[in-house]
Amino acid sequence: MIGKKHFIAAAVSLGLAASVAHAHAQQDAQLTNPENVAHAQQKSVAQKDIDAAQAELKASFSQLNVTDFSQSPLPGIFQLQTGGNIMYFAPETPEHEGVLIFGEMYNKNGENLTEKSKNQLIGKTIKTIDFSSAISIGPANAPAYYEFTDPDCPYCHAYDNWLKQTDPDGALHRKLIFMVNPGHPLARAKIEHIICSDNKDEAVKYAFSDALPHESLEQATALQVANYKSLKTCAQADSVIKEHQEIISKLGVNGTPSFLFGAETNNPVKVVGFAKDKILDNITKLKTTSATSTKAAK
């Protein structure tokens, strides 16, 4: 229970006023058409239910920082966003008290409805984020996506090796956002080296290579230690790392590697972990969309 309280208390509150105002604006527009009066009244009742449930949630679970609140796919159950996470709330009834639900919803076809909602909500959050501090590697005009990574994360290394086979020509534009993990004490120096290097592509390859130690200096060779102590530093590294941590916090990224595809579209997708099938599927879609757009431009 303590862990859950700590988790929900750490979520960033962005407010709900804009989304509620948008819902009311849509309702007013519908009322101008007599044929839609009944439908608008139904929406008004639904909004009243949402408002009432949200007020009950706030009274019962005051420690929650809610960034979005709406009807879930299941009638009578409401979904709320805290940072990058989705939880559910069942309001009080004569049979039970208000209940906060941790978990995921799936339909009969195996579709993860919780994941779908997360991606929809990410679209709102993306509009508030400045991604200009991301470290770009690969061709600038190639299909692009964001990677949340750590030079000393074993799964990030596994992904990096896999990508060399999946994209041997390096035809993807990777935008890197670095997570500073206290469990990887040697990683920050590598991150600073990448930020401070003119040739980002080569710096990333070097940071992930065996030329540097990735576990501890005690287990490293003399050459690895010497290479590590020669990594570049610069004044702007701290501010870039800080910006990366703010992006990570806003998007609710809690592990590496993670990925964000289609950030500039209406259907962004966040993939958490080295999930090969999901990553490959989104990379394939990215390349297909890019190829289609290039043909259309001609």
PDB file of N, CA and C in Angstrom, residues 25-108:
ATOM      1  N   ALA A  25     -18.271  22.851 -25.057  1.00  0.00           N
ATOM      2  CA  ALA A  25     -18.372  23.568 -26.326  1.00  0.00           C
ATOM      3  C   ALA A  25     -19.028  22.698 -27.380  1.00  0.00           C
ATOM      4  N   GLN A  26     -18.656  21.406 -27.419  1.00  0.00           N
ATOM      5  CA  GLN A  26     -19.274  20.482 -28.370  1.00  0.00           C
ATOM      6  C   GLN A  26     -20.767  20.358 -28.094  1.00  0.00           C
ATOM      7  N   GLN A  27     -21.114  20.324 -26.828  1.00  0.00           N
ATOM      8  CA  GLN A  27     -22.516  20.177 -26.448  1.00  0.00           C
ATOM      9  C   GLN A  27     -23.315  21.384 -26.921  1.00  0.00           C
ATOM     10  N   ASP A  28     -22.791  22.619 -26.746  1.00  0.00           N
ATOM     11  CA  ASP A  28     -23.501  23.833 -27.157  1.00  0.00           C
ATOM     12  C   ASP A  28     -23.713  23.851 -28.657  1.00  0.00           C
ATOM     13  N   ALA A  29     -22.703  23.371 -29.424  1.00  0.00           N
ATOM     14  CA  ALA A  29     -22.824  23.346 -30.879  1.00  0.00           C
ATOM     15  C   ALA A  29     -23.939  22.417 -31.313  1.00  0.00           C
ATOM     16  N   GLN A  30     -24.084  21.301 -30.648  1.00  0.00           N
ATOM     17  CA  GLN A  30     -25.118  20.341 -31.011  1.00  0.00           C
ATOM     18  C   GLN A  30     -26.510  20.893 -30.722  1.00  0.00           C
ATOM     19  N   LEU A  31     -26.652  21.710 -29.696  1.00  0.00           N
ATOM     20  CA  LEU A  31     -27.968  22.232 -29.324  1.00  0.00           C
ATOM     21  C   LEU A  31     -28.519  23.201 -30.362  1.00  0.00           C
ATOM     22  N   THR A  32     -27.651  23.700 -31.267  1.00  0.00           N
ATOM     23  CA  THR A  32     -28.140  24.597 -32.308  1.00  0.00           C
ATOM     24  C   THR A  32     -28.922  23.839 -33.375  1.00  0.00           C
ATOM     25  N   ASN A  33     -28.835  22.522 -33.372  1.00  0.00           N
ATOM     26  CA  ASN A  33     -29.545  21.686 -34.334  1.00  0.00           C
ATOM     27  C   ASN A  33     -30.653  20.941 -33.595  1.00  0.00           C
ATOM     28  N   PRO A  34     -31.941  21.287 -33.863  1.00  0.00           N
ATOM     29  CA  PRO A  34     -33.070  20.675 -33.148  1.00  0.00           C
ATOM     30  C   PRO A  34     -33.059  19.158 -33.212  1.00  0.00           C
ATOM     31  N   GLU A  35     -32.543  18.590 -34.313  1.00  0.00           N
ATOM     32  CA  GLU A  35     -32.552  17.139 -34.447  1.00  0.00           C
ATOM     33  C   GLU A  35     -31.621  16.469 -33.449  1.00  0.00           C
ATOM     34  N   ASN A  36     -30.653  17.245 -32.904  1.00  0.00           N
ATOM     35  CA  ASN A  36     -29.670  16.667 -31.996  1.00  0.00           C
ATOM     36  C   ASN A  36     -29.929  16.996 -30.536  1.00  0.00           C
ATOM     37  N   VAL A  37     -31.101  17.596 -30.227  1.00  0.00           N
ATOM     38  CA  VAL A  37     -31.390  18.002 -28.862  1.00  0.00           C
ATOM     39  C   VAL A  37     -31.364  16.807 -27.907  1.00  0.00           C
ATOM     40  N   ALA A  38     -32.049  15.706 -28.308  1.00  0.00           N
ATOM     41  CA  ALA A  38     -32.114  14.532 -27.428  1.00  0.00           C
ATOM     42  C   ALA A  38     -30.726  13.955 -27.186  1.00  0.00           C
ATOM     43  N   HIS A  39     -29.921  13.895 -28.266  1.00  0.00           N
ATOM     44  CA  HIS A  39     -28.577  13.350 -28.129  1.00  0.00           C
ATOM     45  C   HIS A  39     -27.722  14.233 -27.220  1.00  0.00           C
ATOM     46  N   ALA A  40     -27.858  15.564 -27.365  1.00  0.00           N
ATOM     47  CA  ALA A  40     -27.098  16.485 -26.533  1.00  0.00           C
ATOM     48  C   ALA A  40     -27.488  16.353 -25.071  1.00  0.00           C
ATOM     49  N   GLN A  41     -28.786  16.123 -24.823  1.00  0.00           N
ATOM     50  CA  GLN A  41     -29.227  15.949 -23.449  1.00  0.00           C
ATOM     51  C   GLN A  41     -28.602  14.699 -22.837  1.00  0.00           C
ATOM     52  N   GLN A  42     -28.489  13.634 -23.634  1.00  0.00           N
ATOM     53  CA  GLN A  42     -27.856  12.406 -23.150  1.00  0.00           C
ATOM     54  C   GLN A  42     -26.390  12.667 -22.800  1.00  0.00           C
ATOM     55  N   LYS A  43     -25.703  13.442 -23.640  1.00  0.00           N
ATOM     56  CA  LYS A  43     -24.311  13.755 -23.367  1.00  0.00           C
ATOM     57  C   LYS A  43     -24.181  14.589 -22.108  1.00  0.00           C
ATOM     58  N   SER A  44     -25.158  15.524 -21.914  1.00  0.00           N
ATOM     59  CA  SER A  44     -25.131  16.371 -20.726  1.00  0.00           C
ATOM     60  C   SER A  44     -25.256  15.528 -19.468  1.00  0.00           C
ATOM     61  N   VAL A  45     -26.158  14.536 -19.509  1.00  0.00           N
ATOM     62  CA  VAL A  45     -26.331  13.645 -18.359  1.00  0.00           C
ATOM     63  C   VAL A  45     -25.038  12.863 -18.121  1.00  0.00           C
ATOM     64  N   ALA A  46     -24.411  12.389 -19.216  1.00  0.00           N
ATOM     65  CA  ALA A  46     -23.169  11.640 -19.084  1.00  0.00           C
ATOM     66  C   ALA A  46     -22.074  12.507 -18.468  1.00  0.00           C
ATOM     67  N   GLN A  47     -22.000  13.770 -18.872  1.00  0.00           N
ATOM     68  CA  GLN A  47     -20.995  14.667 -18.312  1.00  0.00           C
ATOM     69  C   GLN A  47     -21.250  14.912 -16.830  1.00  0.00           C
ATOM     70  N   LYS A  48     -22.521  14.988 -16.467  1.00  0.00           N
ATOM     71  CA  LYS A  48     -22.857  15.153 -15.045  1.00  0.00           C
ATOM     72  C   LYS A  48     -22.378  13.935 -14.242  1.00  0.00           C
ATOM     73  N   ASP A  49     -22.524  12.760 -14.805  1.00  0.00           N
ATOM     74  CA  ASP A  49     -22.048  11.541 -14.141  1.00  0.00           C
ATOM     75  C   ASP A  49     -20.528  11.576 -13.976  1.00  0.00           C
ATOM     76  N   ILE A  50     -19.843  12.026 -15.027  1.00  0.00           N
ATOM     77  CA  ILE A  50     -18.383  12.112 -14.972  1.00  0.00           C
ATOM     78  C   ILE A  50     -17.954  13.113 -13.911  1.00  0.00           C
ATOM     79  N   ASP A  51     -18.615  14.267 -13.901  1.00  0.00           N
ATOM     80  CA  ASP A  51     -18.271  15.297 -12.914  1.00  0.00           C
ATOM     81  C   ASP A  51     -18.502  14.805 -11.486  1.00  0.00           C
ATOM     82  N   ALA A  52     -19.611  14.094 -11.297  1.00  0.00           N
ATOM     83  CA  ALA A  52     -19.930  13.587  -9.958  1.00  0.00           C
ATOM     84  C   ALA A  52     -18.922  12.535  -9.513  1.00  0.00           C
ATOM     85  N   ALA A  53     -18.551  11.656 -10.443  1.00  0.00           N
ATOM     86  CA  ALA A  53     -17.577  10.612 -10.120  1.00  0.00           C
ATOM     87  C   ALA A  53     -16.210  11.216  -9.825  1.00  0.00           C
ATOM     88  N   GLN A  54     -15.863  12.237 -10.577  1.00  0.00           N
ATOM     89  CA  GLN A  54     -14.571  12.886 -10.365  1.00  0.00           C
ATOM     90  C   GLN A  54     -14.525  13.578  -8.994  1.00  0.00           C
ATOM     91  N   ALA A  55     -15.629  14.208  -8.618  1.00  0.00           N
ATOM     92  CA  ALA A  55     -15.706  14.854  -7.311  1.00  0.00           C
ATOM     93  C   ALA A  55     -15.598  13.831  -6.184  1.00  0.00           C
ATOM     94  N   GLU A  56     -16.236  12.669  -6.371  1.00  0.00           N
ATOM     95  CA  GLU A  56     -16.163  11.613  -5.364  1.00  0.00           C
ATOM     96  C   GLU A  56     -14.743  11.065  -5.259  1.00  0.00           C
ATOM     97  N   LEU A  57     -14.089  10.894  -6.415  1.00  0.00           N
ATOM     98  CA  LEU A  57     -12.711  10.413  -6.417  1.00  0.00           C
ATOM     99  C   LEU A  57     -11.808  11.378  -5.647  1.00  0.00           C
ATOM    100  N   LYS A  58     -11.974  12.669  -5.905  1.00  0.00           N
ATOM    101  CA  LYS A  58     -11.136  13.674  -5.254  1.00  0.00           C
ATOM    102  C   LYS A  58     -11.344  13.660  -3.742  1.00  0.00           C
ATOM    103  N   ALA A  59     -12.609  13.457  -3.320  1.00  0.00           N
ATOM    104  CA  ALA A  59     -12.907  13.433  -1.887  1.00  0.00           C
ATOM    105  C   ALA A  59     -12.362  12.176  -1.211  1.00  0.00           C
ATOM    106  N   SER A  60     -12.408  11.053  -1.924  1.00  0.00           N
ATOM    107  CA  SER A  60     -12.002   9.776  -1.331  1.00  0.00           C
ATOM    108  C   SER A  60     -10.506   9.513  -1.444  1.00  0.00           C
ATOM    109  N   PHE A  61      -9.895   9.973  -2.540  1.00  0.00           N
ATOM    110  CA  PHE A  61      -8.478   9.713  -2.779  1.00  0.00           C
ATOM    111  C   PHE A  61      -7.778  11.043  -3.083  1.00  0.00           C
ATOM    112  N   SER A  62      -7.686  11.881  -2.075  1.00  0.00           N
ATOM    113  CA  SER A  62      -7.185  13.241  -2.255  1.00  0.00           C
ATOM    114  C   SER A  62      -5.715  13.286  -2.648  1.00  0.00           C
ATOM    115  N   GLN A  63      -4.968  12.186  -2.417  1.00  0.00           N
ATOM    116  CA  GLN A  63      -3.542  12.184  -2.740  1.00  0.00           C
ATOM    117  C   GLN A  63      -3.265  11.994  -4.217  1.00  0.00           C
ATOM    118  N   LEU A  64      -4.273  11.662  -5.000  1.00  0.00           N
ATOM    119  CA  LEU A  64      -4.089  11.452  -6.433  1.00  0.00           C
ATOM    120  C   LEU A  64      -3.910  12.770  -7.181  1.00  0.00           C
ATOM    121  N   ASN A  65      -2.953  12.808  -8.094  1.00  0.00           N
ATOM    122  CA  ASN A  65      -2.793  13.935  -9.013  1.00  0.00           C
ATOM    123  C   ASN A  65      -3.343  13.492 -10.369  1.00  0.00           C
ATOM    124  N   VAL A  66      -4.563  13.865 -10.670  1.00  0.00           N
ATOM    125  CA  VAL A  66      -5.254  13.382 -11.866  1.00  0.00           C
ATOM    126  C   VAL A  66      -5.006  14.319 -13.033  1.00  0.00           C
ATOM    127  N   THR A  67      -4.558  13.772 -14.153  1.00  0.00           N
ATOM    128  CA  THR A  67      -4.305  14.576 -15.342  1.00  0.00           C
ATOM    129  C   THR A  67      -5.404  14.437 -16.392  1.00  0.00           C
ATOM    130  N   ASP A  68      -6.248  13.432 -16.267  1.00  0.00           N
ATOM    131  CA  ASP A  68      -7.393  13.274 -17.168  1.00  0.00           C
ATOM    132  C   ASP A  68      -8.390  12.331 -16.512  1.00  0.00           C
ATOM    133  N   PHE A  69      -9.677  12.607 -16.681  1.00  0.00           N
ATOM    134  CA  PHE A  69     -10.725  11.787 -16.076  1.00  0.00           C
ATOM    135  C   PHE A  69     -11.871  11.672 -17.069  1.00  0.00           C
ATOM    136  N   SER A  70     -12.303  10.442 -17.359  1.00  0.00           N
ATOM    137  CA  SER A  70     -13.356  10.236 -18.355  1.00  0.00           C
ATOM    138  C   SER A  70     -14.027   8.884 -18.143  1.00  0.00           C
ATOM    139  N   GLN A  71     -15.051   8.633 -18.939  1.00  0.00           N
ATOM    140  CA  GLN A  71     -15.737   7.347 -18.904  1.00  0.00           C
ATOM    141  C   GLN A  71     -14.812   6.278 -19.489  1.00  0.00           C
ATOM    142  N   SER A  72     -14.728   5.134 -18.863  1.00  0.00           N
ATOM    143  CA  SER A  72     -13.920   4.037 -19.393  1.00  0.00           C
ATOM    144  C   SER A  72     -14.745   3.257 -20.418  1.00  0.00           C
ATOM    145  N   PRO A  73     -14.141   2.285 -21.099  1.00  0.00           N
ATOM    146  CA  PRO A  73     -14.912   1.463 -22.040  1.00  0.00           C
ATOM    147  C   PRO A  73     -16.026   0.663 -21.360  1.00  0.00           C
ATOM    148  N   LEU A  74     -15.955   0.511 -20.034  1.00  0.00           N
ATOM    149  CA  LEU A  74     -16.949  -0.260 -19.296  1.00  0.00           C
ATOM    150  C   LEU A  74     -17.920   0.681 -18.601  1.00  0.00           C
ATOM    151  N   PRO A  75     -19.211   0.647 -18.930  1.00  0.00           N
ATOM    152  CA  PRO A  75     -20.198   1.542 -18.318  1.00  0.00           C
ATOM    153  C   PRO A  75     -20.161   1.491 -16.794  1.00  0.00           C
ATOM    154  N   GLY A  76     -20.211   2.673 -16.192  1.00  0.00           N
ATOM    155  CA  GLY A  76     -20.219   2.745 -14.740  1.00  0.00           C
ATOM    156  C   GLY A  76     -18.847   2.785 -14.108  1.00  0.00           C
ATOM    157  N   ILE A  77     -17.796   2.514 -14.928  1.00  0.00           N
ATOM    158  CA  ILE A  77     -16.420   2.568 -14.459  1.00  0.00           C
ATOM    159  C   ILE A  77     -15.723   3.722 -15.171  1.00  0.00           C
ATOM    160  N   PHE A  78     -14.967   4.519 -14.429  1.00  0.00           N
ATOM    161  CA  PHE A  78     -14.303   5.688 -15.000  1.00  0.00           C
ATOM    162  C   PHE A  78     -12.787   5.473 -15.015  1.00  0.00           C
ATOM    163  N   GLN A  79     -12.140   6.061 -16.019  1.00  0.00           N
ATOM    164  CA  GLN A  79     -10.692   5.925 -16.106  1.00  0.00           C
ATOM    165  C   GLN A  79     -10.026   7.257 -15.777  1.00  0.00           C
ATOM    166  N   LEU A  80      -8.885   7.174 -15.114  1.00  0.00           N
ATOM    167  CA  LEU A  80      -8.153   8.379 -14.770  1.00  0.00           C
ATOM    168  C   LEU A  80      -6.690   8.200 -15.128  1.00  0.00           C
ATOM    169  N   GLN A  81      -6.069   9.294 -15.520  1.00  0.00           N
ATOM    170  CA  GLN A  81      -4.656   9.289 -15.866  1.00  0.00           C
ATOM    171  C   GLN A  81      -3.868   9.965 -14.762  1.00  0.00           C
ATOM    172  N   THR A  82      -2.790   9.320 -14.321  1.00  0.00           N
ATOM    173  CA  THR A  82      -1.839   9.923 -13.400  1.00  0.00           C
ATOM    174  C   THR A  82      -0.474   9.786 -14.050  1.00  0.00           C
ATOM    175  N   GLY A  83       0.053  10.894 -14.555  1.00  0.00           N
ATOM    176  CA  GLY A  83       1.277  10.815 -15.331  1.00  0.00           C
ATOM    177  C   GLY A  83       1.028  10.011 -16.589  1.00  0.00           C
ATOM    178  N   GLY A  84       1.805   8.957 -16.810  1.00  0.00           N
ATOM    179  CA  GLY A  84       1.612   8.112 -17.984  1.00  0.00           C
ATOM    180  C   GLY A  84       0.851   6.852 -17.695  1.00  0.00           C
ATOM    181  N   ASN A  85       0.201   6.774 -16.551  1.00  0.00           N
ATOM    182  CA  ASN A  85      -0.484   5.553 -16.144  1.00  0.00           C
ATOM    183  C   ASN A  85      -1.998   5.731 -16.114  1.00  0.00           C
ATOM    184  N   ILE A  86      -2.697   4.634 -16.332  1.00  0.00           N
ATOM    185  CA  ILE A  86      -4.162   4.604 -16.306  1.00  0.00           C
ATOM    186  C   ILE A  86      -4.620   3.734 -15.143  1.00  0.00           C
ATOM    187  N   MET A  87      -5.568   4.262 -14.362  1.00  0.00           N
ATOM    188  CA  MET A  87      -6.244   3.484 -13.336  1.00  0.00           C
ATOM    189  C   MET A  87      -7.745   3.664 -13.525  1.00  0.00           C
ATOM    190  N   TYR A  88      -8.517   2.921 -12.775  1.00  0.00           N
ATOM    191  CA  TYR A  88      -9.968   2.980 -12.921  1.00  0.00           C
ATOM    192  C   TYR A  88     -10.639   3.241 -11.576  1.00  0.00           C
ATOM    193  N   PHE A  89     -11.825   3.846 -11.649  1.00  0.00           N
ATOM    194  CA  PHE A  89     -12.555   4.186 -10.433  1.00  0.00           C
ATOM    195  C   PHE A  89     -14.019   3.777 -10.578  1.00  0.00           C
ATOM    196  N   ALA A  90     -14.480   2.992  -9.595  1.00  0.00           N
ATOM    197  CA  ALA A  90     -15.896   2.610  -9.529  1.00  0.00           C
ATOM    198  C   ALA A  90     -16.530   3.422  -8.397  1.00  0.00           C
ATOM    199  N   PRO A  91     -17.440   4.348  -8.708  1.00  0.00           N
ATOM    200  CA  PRO A  91     -18.053   5.176  -7.670  1.00  0.00           C
ATOM    201  C   PRO A  91     -18.857   4.351  -6.666  1.00  0.00           C
ATOM    202  N   GLU A  92     -19.136   4.949  -5.538  1.00  0.00           N
ATOM    203  CA  GLU A  92     -19.887   4.281  -4.471  1.00  0.00           C
ATOM    204  C   GLU A  92     -21.302   3.926  -4.920  1.00  0.00           C
ATOM    205  N   THR A  93     -21.756   2.763  -4.505  1.00  0.00           N
ATOM    206  CA  THR A  93     -23.124   2.304  -4.751  1.00  0.00           C
ATOM    207  C   THR A  93     -23.658   1.753  -3.430  1.00  0.00           C
ATOM    208  N   PRO A  94     -24.943   1.428  -3.376  1.00  0.00           N
ATOM    209  CA  PRO A  94     -25.473   0.823  -2.145  1.00  0.00           C
ATOM    210  C   PRO A  94     -24.758  -0.476  -1.775  1.00  0.00           C
ATOM    211  N   GLU A  95     -24.143  -1.124  -2.759  1.00  0.00           N
ATOM    212  CA  GLU A  95     -23.494  -2.413  -2.511  1.00  0.00           C
ATOM    213  C   GLU A  95     -22.025  -2.279  -2.097  1.00  0.00           C
ATOM    214  N   HIS A  96     -21.351  -1.189  -2.474  1.00  0.00           N
ATOM    215  CA  HIS A  96     -19.920  -1.089  -2.153  1.00  0.00           C
ATOM    216  C   HIS A  96     -19.482   0.376  -2.077  1.00  0.00           C
ATOM    217  N   GLU A  97     -18.356   0.590  -1.411  1.00  0.00           N
ATOM    218  CA  GLU A  97     -17.761   1.918  -1.360  1.00  0.00           C
ATOM    219  C   GLU A  97     -17.048   2.200  -2.685  1.00  0.00           C
ATOM    220  N   GLY A  98     -16.603   3.446  -2.853  1.00  0.00           N
ATOM    221  CA  GLY A  98     -15.841   3.769  -4.047  1.00  0.00           C
ATOM    222  C   GLY A  98     -14.560   2.957  -4.088  1.00  0.00           C
ATOM    223  N   VAL A  99     -14.250   2.436  -5.271  1.00  0.00           N
ATOM    224  CA  VAL A  99     -13.102   1.523  -5.404  1.00  0.00           C
ATOM    225  C   VAL A  99     -12.152   2.041  -6.472  1.00  0.00           C
ATOM    226  N   LEU A 100     -10.848   2.100  -6.130  1.00  0.00           N
ATOM    227  CA  LEU A 100      -9.804   2.438  -7.082  1.00  0.00           C
ATOM    228  C   LEU A 100      -9.207   1.139  -7.608  1.00  0.00           C
ATOM    229  N   ILE A 101      -9.119   1.004  -8.935  1.00  0.00           N
ATOM    230  CA  ILE A 101      -8.731  -0.267  -9.556  1.00  0.00           C
ATOM    231  C   ILE A 101      -7.419  -0.107 -10.331  1.00  0.00           C
ATOM    232  N   PHE A 102      -6.434  -0.961  -9.995  1.00  0.00           N
ATOM    233  CA  PHE A 102      -5.169  -1.020 -10.725  1.00  0.00           C
ATOM    234  C   PHE A 102      -5.227  -2.241 -11.650  1.00  0.00           C
ATOM    235  N   GLY A 103      -4.936  -2.054 -12.932  1.00  0.00           N
ATOM    236  CA  GLY A 103      -4.957  -3.193 -13.845  1.00  0.00           C
ATOM    237  C   GLY A 103      -5.245  -2.754 -15.258  1.00  0.00           C
ATOM    238  N   GLU A 104      -5.464  -3.710 -16.149  1.00  0.00           N
ATOM    239  CA  GLU A 104      -5.705  -3.422 -17.548  1.00  0.00           C
ATOM    240  C   GLU A 104      -6.997  -4.072 -18.027  1.00  0.00           C
ATOM    241  N   MET A 105      -7.632  -3.426 -19.009  1.00  0.00           N
ATOM    242  CA  MET A 105      -8.859  -3.946 -19.607  1.00  0.00           C
ATOM    243  C   MET A 105      -8.562  -4.535 -20.980  1.00  0.00           C
ATOM    244  N   TYR A 106      -9.131  -5.699 -21.260  1.00  0.00           N
ATOM    245  CA  TYR A 106      -9.039  -6.323 -22.580  1.00  0.00           C
ATOM    246  C   TYR A 106     -10.439  -6.659 -23.069  1.00  0.00           C
ATOM    247  N   ASN A 107     -10.668  -6.540 -24.369  1.00  0.00           N
ATOM    248  CA  ASN A 107     -11.948  -6.993 -24.906  1.00  0.00           C
ATOM    249  C   ASN A 107     -11.831  -8.453 -25.350  1.00  0.00           C
ATOM    250  N   LYS A 108     -12.908  -9.003 -25.877  1.00  0.00           N
ATOM    251  CA  LYS A 108     -12.934 -10.425 -26.229  1.00  0.00           C
ATOM    252  C   LYS A 108     -11.967 -10.783 -27.355  1.00  0.00           C
TER     253      LYS A 108
END
